[in-house]
């Protein structure tokens, strides 16, 4: 089968022929129809994870059709259109993953291949209203956004809240925007470009500001009428870094700040008094449990949500897609059409 393999660090991924997998007990073979690019794949190329294991087929996100079921697998899965939960072996504690947790696509071979071997309990039926390309964009970003909003921040749909999503344009941020809007929240965003702000408005955001402006927090507060006390009940962030202090400023008393990345570095210059006098809650999060993945996919289907796609590439052009991801120019998910 054709696959995209990372053989060595700091080198382009290779489009090669490798052996087609065979399903063992409890496993299935999924013919991958589409796979999606994540920052994680770029980080693997640069060796930015502990216990790196190469060579490996890249890719955490995928959607396809079950073509083979192993011993002990419900035969009803045969020929089903599915998406795959990439959070493997979360463990029994819903609050934190266990020591055997890993993410599909390293060390296990991932979805940038014509066929994937995976344990059957990581399969979920593809939401019927989505194409394979749209469905492939959902798993990692959808699970991360769902846990951030629903489990960690406990966004309250029965009591509409104000939400700020930073760095709009990436997959998790856009999915968080779509989820929060569908839940009835008033959602604001930050971005590095006016074009991305406008596109966020088209997706249901109330407004936004350019974070490159040194006074963006004051501008945001002026637009929202938040005053000096802060305004946002929930803030979802992926940047952290020195700018995190401004999130503390714009958070409402009792607000919840959830972050799932640190693209701008370590959090600095946060006065402790601003946190404890405002009774703020600051949460870290990443990925999620099997039950959260199931709840997320039901929510997407119930609300007929469609992930935002930026561009679709052929599998053979995965390296080009990875470099576009690294450049950060996309608005929405970059997807590989596999078969």
PDB file of C-alpha atoms in Angstrom, residues 18 77 103 108 121 133 156 176 216 296 299 310 339:
ATOM      1  CA  UNK A  18       4.904  -0.546   2.572  1.00  0.00           C
ATOM      2  CA  UNK A  77     -18.594  -3.160  11.445  1.00  0.00           C
ATOM      3  CA  UNK A 103      -1.903   9.245  20.200  1.00  0.00           C
ATOM      4  CA  UNK A 108       1.649   3.476  16.234  1.00  0.00           C
ATOM      5  CA  UNK A 121     -13.282  -0.020  19.987  1.00  0.00           C
ATOM      6  CA  UNK A 133     -12.772  14.789   3.907  1.00  0.00           C
ATOM      7  CA  UNK A 156     -23.299  26.075  30.323  1.00  0.00           C
ATOM      8  CA  UNK A 176     -14.339  25.369  19.611  1.00  0.00           C
ATOM      9  CA  UNK A 216      -5.747  44.272  21.887  1.00  0.00           C
ATOM     10  CA  UNK A 296     -18.585  14.998  20.576  1.00  0.00           C
ATOM     11  CA  UNK A 299     -23.178  16.623  19.088  1.00  0.00           C
ATOM     12  CA  UNK A 310      -8.800  25.031   4.084  1.00  0.00           C
ATOM     13  CA  UNK A 339      -8.463   6.840  -1.871  1.00  0.00           C
TER      14      UNK A 339
END
